[in-house]
CSV table of C-alpha atoms in Angstrom, one decimal:
chain,number,residue,atom,x,y,z
A,15,MET,CA,-34.9,-15.8,-57.9
A,16,HIS,CA,-32.8,-12.3,-58.6
A,17,GLU,CA,-33.0,-10.5,-55.7
A,18,PRO,CA,-32.1,-12.1,-52.1
A,19,ARG,CA,-35.0,-12.5,-49.9
A,20,GLU,CA,-35.5,-9.8,-47.4
A,21,GLU,CA,-36.5,-12.3,-44.2
A,22,HIS,CA,-33.3,-13.8,-45.3
A,23,ILE,CA,-30.5,-11.3,-45.4
A,24,ALA,CA,-30.5,-8.7,-42.4
A,25,LEU,CA,-28.7,-6.0,-44.0
A,26,CYS,CA,-30.5,-2.8,-45.6
A,27,LYS,CA,-31.3,-2.1,-48.9
A,28,GLN,CA,-29.1,0.8,-49.1
A,29,ALA,CA,-25.8,-0.9,-48.0
A,30,ARG,CA,-27.6,-4.1,-50.7
A,31,ASP,CA,-27.3,-1.5,-53.2
A,32,LEU,CA,-24.3,0.3,-52.1
A,33,LEU,CA,-21.9,-2.9,-51.6
A,34,PHE,CA,-23.5,-5.5,-54.1
A,35,LEU,CA,-26.3,-5.3,-56.3
A,36,GLY,CA,-25.8,-1.6,-57.5
A,37,ALA,CA,-22.1,-1.4,-57.6
A,38,ARG,CA,-20.2,-1.6,-60.2
A,39,THR,CA,-16.4,-1.7,-61.3
A,40,ALA,CA,-15.6,2.0,-62.7
A,41,ASN,CA,-13.1,2.3,-66.0
A,42,SER,CA,-13.5,5.7,-66.0
A,43,PHE,CA,-13.6,8.2,-62.9
A,44,SER,CA,-14.5,12.2,-62.5
A,45,ASP,CA,-11.9,14.3,-61.4
A,46,ALA,CA,-13.1,14.6,-57.7
A,47,PRO,CA,-10.0,13.8,-55.5
A,48,VAL,CA,-10.1,10.9,-53.0
A,49,PRO,CA,-8.2,12.8,-50.2
A,50,ASP,CA,-6.3,10.5,-47.5
A,51,GLU,CA,-8.6,10.9,-44.6
A,52,GLN,CA,-10.9,9.2,-46.9
A,53,VAL,CA,-8.3,6.0,-47.4
A,54,ARG,CA,-8.2,6.4,-43.7
A,55,ALA,CA,-12.1,5.7,-43.2
A,56,ILE,CA,-12.0,2.8,-45.5
A,57,TYR,CA,-9.1,1.0,-43.5
A,58,GLU,CA,-10.7,1.9,-40.1
A,59,LEU,CA,-13.6,0.4,-41.4
A,60,ILE,CA,-12.2,-2.7,-42.9
A,61,LYS,CA,-9.5,-3.6,-40.7
A,62,TYR,CA,-11.8,-5.7,-38.6
A,63,ALA,CA,-12.5,-8.3,-41.1
A,64,PRO,CA,-11.1,-11.3,-40.4
A,65,THR,CA,-7.3,-13.1,-41.3
A,66,SER,CA,-6.2,-16.4,-40.5
A,67,MET,CA,-4.6,-16.0,-37.1
A,68,ASN,CA,-5.2,-12.5,-37.5
A,69,GLN,CA,-2.3,-12.2,-39.1
A,70,GLN,CA,-3.5,-8.9,-41.6
A,71,PRO,CA,-0.6,-8.9,-44.1
A,72,LEU,CA,-2.3,-6.4,-46.8
A,73,ARG,CA,-0.2,-3.2,-47.3
A,74,ILE,CA,-1.6,-0.2,-49.1
A,75,VAL,CA,0.6,2.3,-51.2
A,76,LEU,CA,-1.2,5.3,-52.3
A,77,LEU,CA,0.5,6.8,-55.4
A,78,ARG,CA,0.2,10.3,-55.1
A,79,THR,CA,3.3,11.6,-56.9
A,80,THR,CA,3.7,11.9,-60.5
A,81,SER,CA,6.6,10.1,-60.7
A,82,ALA,CA,5.1,6.9,-58.5
A,83,ARG,CA,1.9,6.9,-60.8
A,84,SER,CA,4.3,6.7,-64.0
A,85,ARG,CA,6.6,3.8,-62.6
A,86,LEU,CA,3.3,1.7,-61.9
A,87,VAL,CA,1.7,2.7,-65.6
A,88,ALA,CA,4.5,1.7,-67.3
A,89,GLN,CA,4.2,-2.0,-65.5
A,90,LEU,CA,0.4,-1.7,-66.8
A,91,ALA,CA,-0.7,-4.2,-69.5
A,92,PRO,CA,-1.6,-1.8,-72.5
A,93,ALA,CA,-5.4,-2.0,-71.9
A,94,ASN,CA,-5.2,-0.6,-68.3
A,95,LYS,CA,-3.0,2.0,-68.9
A,96,GLY,CA,-5.5,4.4,-69.8
A,97,LYS,CA,-7.5,4.2,-66.7
A,98,SER,CA,-4.5,4.1,-64.1
A,99,GLU,CA,-3.5,7.5,-65.6
A,100,GLN,CA,-7.0,9.1,-65.9
A,101,ALA,CA,-8.1,7.5,-61.8
A,102,PRO,CA,-7.8,10.5,-58.7
A,103,LEU,CA,-6.2,7.7,-56.9
A,104,VAL,CA,-4.0,5.0,-57.8
A,105,ALA,CA,-3.8,2.2,-55.0
A,106,LEU,CA,-1.5,-0.4,-55.0
A,107,LEU,CA,-2.0,-3.1,-52.7
A,108,ALA,CA,0.5,-5.8,-51.4
A,109,ALA,CA,1.2,-8.7,-49.2
A,110,ASP,CA,3.7,-8.4,-46.4
A,111,LEU,CA,6.1,-11.4,-46.6
A,112,HIS,CA,7.6,-10.0,-42.9
A,113,PHE,CA,4.0,-10.0,-41.4
A,114,HIS,CA,5.2,-13.1,-39.2
A,115,ASP,CA,7.1,-10.3,-37.0
A,116,THR,CA,3.8,-8.5,-36.3
A,117,LEU,CA,2.4,-11.6,-34.7
A,118,PRO,CA,4.0,-11.1,-31.1
A,119,GLU,CA,1.9,-7.9,-31.7
A,120,VAL,CA,-1.2,-9.1,-33.1
A,121,PHE,CA,-1.9,-12.6,-31.8
A,122,PRO,CA,-0.3,-12.2,-28.3
A,123,HIS,CA,-1.6,-15.2,-26.6
A,124,ALA,CA,0.3,-17.9,-29.0
A,125,PRO,CA,4.4,-16.8,-28.0
A,126,GLY,CA,5.4,-19.6,-30.7
A,127,ALA,CA,3.2,-18.0,-33.8
A,128,ARG,CA,5.8,-16.1,-35.6
A,129,ASP,CA,8.4,-19.2,-35.6
A,130,LEU,CA,5.6,-21.5,-37.1
A,131,TYR,CA,6.4,-19.1,-40.2
A,132,ALA,CA,9.8,-19.0,-40.3
A,133,ASN,CA,10.1,-21.0,-43.7
A,134,SER,CA,9.4,-18.4,-46.5
A,135,GLU,CA,7.7,-20.3,-49.1
A,136,VAL,CA,4.8,-21.2,-46.3
A,137,ARG,CA,5.2,-17.7,-45.0
A,138,GLU,CA,4.7,-15.8,-48.6
A,139,ARG,CA,1.7,-18.5,-49.3
A,140,SER,CA,-0.2,-17.4,-46.3
A,141,ALA,CA,0.8,-13.8,-47.0
A,142,VAL,CA,-0.8,-13.8,-50.3
A,143,PHE,CA,-3.6,-15.8,-49.5
A,144,ASN,CA,-4.7,-13.3,-46.6
A,145,ALA,CA,-3.8,-10.4,-48.5
A,146,THR,CA,-6.2,-11.5,-51.1
A,147,LEU,CA,-8.7,-11.7,-48.9
A,148,GLN,CA,-8.4,-8.2,-47.6
A,149,LEU,CA,-8.4,-7.4,-51.3
A,150,GLY,CA,-12.0,-8.3,-51.3
A,151,TYR,CA,-12.7,-6.5,-48.0
A,152,PHE,CA,-10.9,-3.5,-49.4
A,153,ILE,CA,-12.9,-3.2,-52.7
A,154,LEU,CA,-16.0,-3.6,-50.3
A,155,GLY,CA,-14.8,-0.9,-47.7
A,156,VAL,CA,-14.2,1.5,-51.3
A,157,ARG,CA,-17.9,1.1,-52.2
A,158,ALA,CA,-18.8,1.5,-48.2
A,159,ALA,CA,-17.4,4.8,-49.1
A,160,GLY,CA,-19.5,5.7,-51.8
A,161,LEU,CA,-16.8,5.7,-54.1
A,162,CYS,CA,-16.0,3.0,-57.3
A,163,ALA,CA,-13.2,0.6,-57.2
A,164,GLY,CA,-11.4,-0.8,-60.8
A,165,PRO,CA,-9.2,-3.6,-59.6
A,166,ILE,CA,-6.6,-4.5,-62.1
A,167,VAL,CA,-4.4,-7.3,-62.2
A,168,GLY,CA,-3.2,-7.1,-65.6
A,169,TYR,CA,0.1,-6.0,-65.3
A,170,ASP,CA,3.8,-7.2,-65.0
A,171,GLU,CA,4.0,-8.7,-61.4
A,172,ASP,CA,7.9,-9.1,-61.4
A,173,GLY,CA,8.4,-5.3,-62.6
A,174,ILE,CA,6.3,-3.9,-60.2
A,175,ASN,CA,7.9,-6.0,-57.6
A,176,ARG,CA,11.4,-4.6,-58.1
A,177,ALA,CA,9.6,-0.7,-59.3
A,178,PHE,CA,8.2,-0.5,-55.8
A,179,PHE,CA,9.9,-3.4,-53.8
A,180,PRO,CA,13.2,-3.6,-54.3
A,181,ASP,CA,14.1,-5.6,-51.4
A,182,GLY,CA,11.5,-8.4,-51.9
A,183,SER,CA,10.0,-7.7,-48.9
A,184,ARG,CA,6.6,-7.3,-50.5
A,185,ARG,CA,4.6,-8.6,-53.4
A,186,VAL,CA,2.1,-7.2,-55.6
A,187,ILE,CA,-1.6,-8.3,-55.1
A,188,ALA,CA,-3.5,-5.6,-57.0
A,189,VAL,CA,-3.4,-2.4,-58.3
A,190,VAL,CA,-7.1,-0.3,-57.4
A,191,ASN,CA,-8.2,2.6,-59.2
A,192,ILE,CA,-10.6,4.5,-57.3
A,193,GLY,CA,-13.0,7.9,-57.3
A,194,LEU,CA,-16.4,8.7,-58.5
A,195,PRO,CA,-17.6,7.4,-62.1
A,196,GLY,CA,-16.8,9.7,-65.0
A,197,ALA,CA,-18.1,9.4,-68.5
A,198,ALA,CA,-19.5,6.0,-69.6
A,199,PRO,CA,-17.3,4.5,-66.3
A,200,TRP,CA,-19.2,0.7,-67.6
A,201,GLN,CA,-20.8,-1.5,-69.6
A,202,GLU,CA,-23.4,-3.6,-69.6
A,203,ARG,CA,-23.3,-5.6,-66.4
A,204,LEU,CA,-21.5,-9.4,-67.1
A,205,PRO,CA,-24.0,-12.7,-66.4
A,206,ARG,CA,-23.4,-14.3,-63.1
A,207,LEU,CA,-23.3,-18.0,-62.3
A,208,SER,CA,-26.2,-19.1,-61.2
A,209,TYR,CA,-26.6,-20.7,-57.2
A,210,GLU,CA,-27.1,-23.9,-59.2
A,211,ALA,CA,-23.9,-23.7,-60.4
A,212,VAL,CA,-22.0,-22.8,-57.8
A,213,VAL,CA,-23.8,-24.5,-54.5
A,214,SER,CA,-23.7,-27.8,-54.1
A,215,ILE,CA,-25.3,-30.1,-51.1
A,216,ALA,CA,-23.1,-32.9,-50.0
B,3,MET,CA,-8.9,7.7,-34.8
B,4,HIS,CA,-10.6,4.6,-34.3
B,5,GLU,CA,-14.2,5.3,-35.8
B,6,PRO,CA,-14.4,5.9,-39.3
B,7,ARG,CA,-15.5,9.8,-39.8
B,8,GLU,CA,-18.9,9.9,-40.9
B,9,GLU,CA,-18.8,12.5,-44.0
B,10,HIS,CA,-16.1,10.0,-46.0
B,11,ILE,CA,-18.2,6.9,-45.5
B,12,ALA,CA,-21.4,6.4,-46.8
B,13,LEU,CA,-22.3,3.2,-45.6
B,14,CYS,CA,-25.3,3.4,-42.9
B,15,LYS,CA,-24.4,2.7,-39.1
B,16,GLN,CA,-26.3,-0.4,-39.1
B,17,ALA,CA,-24.5,-1.7,-42.0
B,18,ARG,CA,-21.0,-1.0,-40.6
B,19,ASP,CA,-21.9,-2.6,-37.1
B,20,LEU,CA,-23.1,-5.5,-39.1
B,21,LEU,CA,-20.7,-6.1,-41.3
B,22,PHE,CA,-17.3,-4.4,-39.6
B,23,LEU,CA,-17.6,-3.2,-36.4
B,24,GLY,CA,-19.4,-5.1,-34.4
B,25,ALA,CA,-19.0,-8.5,-36.2
B,26,ARG,CA,-17.1,-11.3,-34.9
B,27,THR,CA,-15.3,-14.6,-36.0
B,28,ALA,CA,-17.4,-17.1,-33.9
B,29,ASN,CA,-16.3,-20.2,-32.3
B,30,SER,CA,-19.4,-21.7,-30.9
B,31,PHE,CA,-22.7,-21.7,-32.3
B,32,SER,CA,-26.1,-22.3,-31.1
B,33,ASP,CA,-28.4,-25.0,-32.4
B,34,ALA,CA,-30.6,-23.1,-34.6
B,35,PRO,CA,-30.4,-24.3,-38.3
B,36,VAL,CA,-29.1,-22.5,-41.4
B,37,PRO,CA,-31.7,-23.4,-44.4
B,38,ASP,CA,-30.4,-23.6,-47.9
B,39,GLU,CA,-32.4,-20.7,-48.5
B,40,GLN,CA,-30.4,-18.5,-46.1
B,41,VAL,CA,-27.5,-19.4,-48.2
B,42,ARG,CA,-29.1,-18.7,-51.7
B,43,ALA,CA,-29.7,-15.3,-50.5
B,44,ILE,CA,-26.5,-14.7,-49.4
B,45,TYR,CA,-25.1,-16.1,-52.9
B,46,GLU,CA,-27.7,-14.1,-54.8
B,47,LEU,CA,-26.1,-10.8,-52.8
B,48,ILE,CA,-22.0,-11.7,-53.0
B,49,LYS,CA,-22.3,-12.9,-56.7
B,50,TYR,CA,-22.3,-9.5,-58.0
B,51,ALA,CA,-18.9,-8.3,-56.0
B,52,PRO,CA,-16.0,-8.3,-59.0
B,53,THR,CA,-13.4,-11.1,-60.0
B,54,SER,CA,-10.9,-10.7,-62.9
B,55,MET,CA,-12.5,-11.4,-66.1
B,56,ASN,CA,-15.1,-12.2,-64.2
B,57,GLN,CA,-13.9,-15.5,-63.4
B,58,GLN,CA,-16.3,-16.5,-60.8
B,59,PRO,CA,-14.2,-19.4,-59.6
B,60,LEU,CA,-15.6,-20.0,-56.6
B,61,ARG,CA,-17.5,-23.1,-55.6
B,62,ILE,CA,-19.5,-24.0,-52.3
B,63,VAL,CA,-20.3,-27.3,-50.8
B,64,LEU,CA,-22.6,-27.5,-48.1
B,65,LEU,CA,-21.6,-30.5,-46.0
B,66,ARG,CA,-25.7,-31.1,-44.7
B,67,THR,CA,-24.9,-35.3,-44.4
B,68,THR,CA,-23.3,-36.9,-41.3
B,69,SER,CA,-21.0,-38.6,-43.5
B,70,ALA,CA,-19.9,-35.7,-45.6
B,71,ARG,CA,-19.1,-33.9,-42.1
B,72,SER,CA,-17.4,-36.7,-40.7
B,73,ARG,CA,-15.1,-36.7,-43.9
B,74,LEU,CA,-14.4,-33.2,-43.3
B,75,VAL,CA,-13.7,-33.1,-39.5
B,76,ALA,CA,-11.5,-36.0,-39.9
B,77,GLN,CA,-9.2,-33.5,-42.5
B,78,LEU,CA,-9.0,-30.5,-39.5
B,79,ALA,CA,-6.6,-30.0,-37.4
B,80,PRO,CA,-7.4,-31.1,-33.6
B,81,ALA,CA,-8.1,-27.5,-32.5
B,82,ASN,CA,-10.5,-26.8,-35.1
B,83,LYS,CA,-12.6,-30.5,-35.2
B,84,GLY,CA,-14.7,-29.6,-32.5
B,85,LYS,CA,-16.1,-26.1,-33.9
B,86,SER,CA,-17.4,-27.9,-37.3
B,87,GLU,CA,-18.6,-30.7,-35.3
B,88,GLN,CA,-20.8,-28.2,-33.6
B,89,ALA,CA,-21.7,-25.5,-36.1
B,90,PRO,CA,-25.4,-26.0,-37.4
B,91,LEU,CA,-23.9,-25.6,-41.6
B,92,VAL,CA,-20.2,-26.3,-42.3
B,93,ALA,CA,-19.6,-25.2,-45.8
B,94,LEU,CA,-16.7,-26.1,-47.9
B,95,LEU,CA,-15.1,-23.3,-50.5
B,96,ALA,CA,-13.4,-24.2,-53.4
B,97,ALA,CA,-11.7,-23.0,-56.1
B,98,ASP,CA,-13.3,-24.8,-59.6
B,99,LEU,CA,-9.7,-25.2,-61.9
B,100,HIS,CA,-12.0,-25.4,-64.8
B,101,PHE,CA,-13.6,-22.4,-64.4
B,102,HIS,CA,-12.3,-21.4,-67.7
B,103,ASP,CA,-15.1,-23.6,-69.8
B,104,THR,CA,-17.4,-21.0,-68.4
B,105,LEU,CA,-15.6,-18.0,-69.4
B,106,PRO,CA,-17.8,-18.2,-73.2
B,107,GLU,CA,-20.9,-17.6,-71.0
B,108,VAL,CA,-19.8,-14.9,-68.6
B,109,PHE,CA,-17.3,-12.9,-70.3
B,110,PRO,CA,-18.9,-13.6,-74.0
B,111,HIS,CA,-17.4,-10.3,-75.8
B,112,ALA,CA,-13.8,-11.7,-75.5
B,113,PRO,CA,-13.9,-14.8,-77.6
B,114,GLY,CA,-10.5,-15.8,-76.7
B,115,ALA,CA,-10.6,-15.7,-72.9
B,116,ARG,CA,-10.6,-19.3,-72.2
B,117,ASP,CA,-7.4,-19.7,-74.7
B,118,LEU,CA,-5.8,-17.5,-71.9
B,119,TYR,CA,-6.0,-20.1,-69.4
B,120,ALA,CA,-5.0,-23.6,-71.4
B,121,ASN,CA,-1.8,-23.8,-69.0
B,122,SER,CA,-2.9,-25.6,-66.0
B,123,GLU,CA,-0.5,-23.9,-63.8
B,124,VAL,CA,-1.9,-20.4,-64.7
B,125,ARG,CA,-4.9,-21.6,-64.4
B,126,GLU,CA,-5.0,-23.0,-60.9
B,127,ARG,CA,-3.3,-19.2,-59.5
B,128,SER,CA,-6.1,-17.6,-60.9
B,129,ALA,CA,-8.8,-20.0,-59.9
B,130,VAL,CA,-6.9,-19.6,-56.4
B,131,PHE,CA,-6.6,-15.8,-56.5
B,132,ASN,CA,-10.1,-14.9,-57.6
B,133,ALA,CA,-11.8,-17.8,-55.4
B,134,THR,CA,-9.7,-16.3,-52.2
B,135,LEU,CA,-11.1,-13.0,-53.2
B,136,GLN,CA,-14.7,-14.2,-53.3
B,137,LEU,CA,-14.1,-15.8,-49.7
B,138,GLY,CA,-13.7,-12.6,-48.6
B,139,TYR,CA,-17.1,-11.5,-49.9
B,140,PHE,CA,-18.7,-14.8,-48.8
B,141,ILE,CA,-17.5,-14.0,-44.9
B,142,LEU,CA,-19.2,-10.3,-45.5
B,143,GLY,CA,-22.2,-11.9,-46.9
B,144,VAL,CA,-22.6,-14.2,-44.1
B,145,ARG,CA,-22.8,-11.6,-41.6
B,146,ALA,CA,-25.3,-9.5,-44.1
B,147,ALA,CA,-27.6,-12.4,-43.3
B,148,GLY,CA,-27.5,-11.8,-39.7
B,149,LEU,CA,-25.3,-14.7,-39.1
B,150,CYS,CA,-21.5,-15.4,-38.1
B,151,ALA,CA,-18.9,-16.8,-40.0
B,152,GLY,CA,-16.2,-18.8,-38.7
B,153,PRO,CA,-13.5,-19.4,-41.4
B,154,ILE,CA,-11.0,-22.3,-40.9
B,155,VAL,CA,-7.5,-23.2,-43.1
B,156,GLY,CA,-6.3,-25.2,-40.3
B,157,TYR,CA,-6.8,-28.8,-42.2
B,158,ASP,CA,-4.6,-31.2,-44.4
B,159,GLU,CA,-5.0,-29.8,-47.4
B,160,ASP,CA,-4.2,-32.7,-50.1
B,161,GLY,CA,-6.6,-34.6,-47.8
B,162,ILE,CA,-10.1,-32.3,-48.2
B,163,ASN,CA,-8.9,-32.5,-52.1
B,164,ARG,CA,-8.4,-36.1,-52.1
B,165,ALA,CA,-12.0,-36.7,-49.9
B,166,PHE,CA,-14.1,-34.3,-52.0
B,167,PHE,CA,-12.5,-33.6,-55.5
B,168,PRO,CA,-10.7,-36.8,-55.9
B,169,ASP,CA,-11.3,-36.0,-60.0
B,170,GLY,CA,-9.0,-33.2,-59.5
B,171,SER,CA,-11.2,-30.3,-60.3
B,172,ARG,CA,-11.6,-28.5,-57.7
B,173,ARG,CA,-8.8,-27.1,-55.0
B,174,VAL,CA,-10.0,-26.3,-51.2
B,175,ILE,CA,-9.9,-22.7,-50.2
B,176,ALA,CA,-11.4,-22.3,-46.7
B,177,VAL,CA,-13.9,-24.4,-44.6
B,178,VAL,CA,-16.7,-21.6,-43.1
B,179,ASN,CA,-18.5,-22.9,-40.0
B,180,ILE,CA,-21.9,-20.8,-40.4
B,181,GLY,CA,-25.0,-20.0,-37.5
B,182,LEU,CA,-26.0,-17.8,-34.6
B,183,PRO,CA,-23.4,-17.3,-31.7
B,184,GLY,CA,-23.3,-20.1,-29.0
B,185,ALA,CA,-21.8,-20.1,-25.7
B,186,ALA,CA,-18.7,-17.8,-25.2
B,187,PRO,CA,-18.3,-17.6,-28.6
B,188,TRP,CA,-15.4,-15.6,-29.0
B,189,GLN,CA,-12.6,-13.8,-26.6
B,190,GLU,CA,-11.4,-10.7,-26.7
B,191,ARG,CA,-11.2,-8.7,-30.1
B,192,LEU,CA,-7.6,-9.0,-31.2
B,193,PRO,CA,-5.4,-5.7,-31.8
B,194,ARG,CA,-5.3,-4.6,-35.5
B,195,LEU,CA,-2.3,-2.7,-37.2
B,196,SER,CA,-2.4,0.9,-37.3
B,197,TYR,CA,-3.0,2.9,-40.4
B,198,GLU,CA,0.4,3.8,-40.6
B,199,ALA,CA,1.6,1.0,-40.1
B,200,VAL,CA,-0.4,-0.6,-43.4
B,201,VAL,CA,-0.7,2.5,-45.6
B,202,SER,CA,2.1,4.9,-47.1
B,203,ILE,CA,2.1,7.3,-49.6
B,204,ALA,CA,4.5,7.1,-52.6
C-alpha cells in the first residue's frame, strides 16, 4: 500500500498533497519575497497545536537584515551556506529557556506550574523537547502557506547561541529557509521506511 | 488578528479546522476502536515529512494486549493512568537509537553517513531530536485521520524504557492516546502566546 486508504483519512486530497505527499524540502528558492504577514498567518495557524502543559517554548527570529543573515551564514556548515544566502527568508528557531515565566499566563489553573521548572536542567530539557515538537508543526505550517521549507541543523550550535542569544536565554533548535522553490530545488525523493519497519504491536 | 488571512494560507478551511483551529487534545475517548489499518494510513501519510539526513528514527508500538497496556499504565503519573486505561488505542512512541544502521538504505548517496553516528551520544541526541520532530507530524497525522490525540509525557521514563526496551535499543519519546472524543473530553482552550511574543525580527 503506497497511498493512505481514503476511508481511514479525513483530510482532503488537496491538503494531503500540500502537506505530505507532494511536499518537498527545498534547497533553492525563487526570488519571491515572504512577507512578515505570511509568517504571522503561519503562526496563527500552528500556535494551536499542543505542547506539554501548554509551554509553547518555540521562538522565531526572522533574519531580515544583511548583517543578521551574515552572522548566521558564518555559523553554518559549508554545504548549507549557499542555501541560506539565497533563500528569500531565513528563520532562526530557538527554545526559550525561560518559558516557565509564561506558565502563570498560559497554564493559569495550576498556580504551582512555574515551580516545577525551577531546576534549569529539567527546564532546558522540556524547552528543547517542546520547541522541537513545534518545529514539526512549523515546517507543516510553512507548507500550509503554500511555501517550501528547508530545515537545517548542520551548523555550529554554540556559535549561533553566542551570536544571537549571548545572555543564554535561548538555544537554537533549527534554521529554516523559506520561500517558493527555485531552479532544480530538489533531487529524487529518498526512500521512506516501511510501516512494518516502524510500527509493531505488543 | 485571530484567524490566518486567507490570501496567505493555501491550505483549505476544512484542513485548517481539522488539524489546528478546531482540533483539541482529548482526555476521554469513546469506545469506537482504532484499527491497525487506520494507523497504517496515518503512517503512510506522515512518513514523507522531513527528518535530518532522512533518519526517520521514530518507532511506534501499539499496545493491543491487556498485559502491555498494564505495564505501560504502571509507569504513568497518577493523573495520566485513567486516560490511557480508557483510550481505545495507546501508542508508545520511541526513538530508535540504532537508526544509523538504516542510513545505507534511506540515505544511499552518502556512503559515509552511518559513520557520522558512530558516537553513541551524538547518535542518541539526533535520534531523540528527529523522533520528537516526527511526534509532531504524528499528532497532526492522527488528527488528519479524523481522530483525537492525547499525548502524554508524564511518566517514569526509565521505567518505560526498562519495561519495553530492556536491550537499550530505544528510548521513549511520548505516549499517545488515540480515539474519538468521549464525554467531556476537554476543558476550555488554554491561551496561546501572541505573534509578538514569539516572533522577532533581526
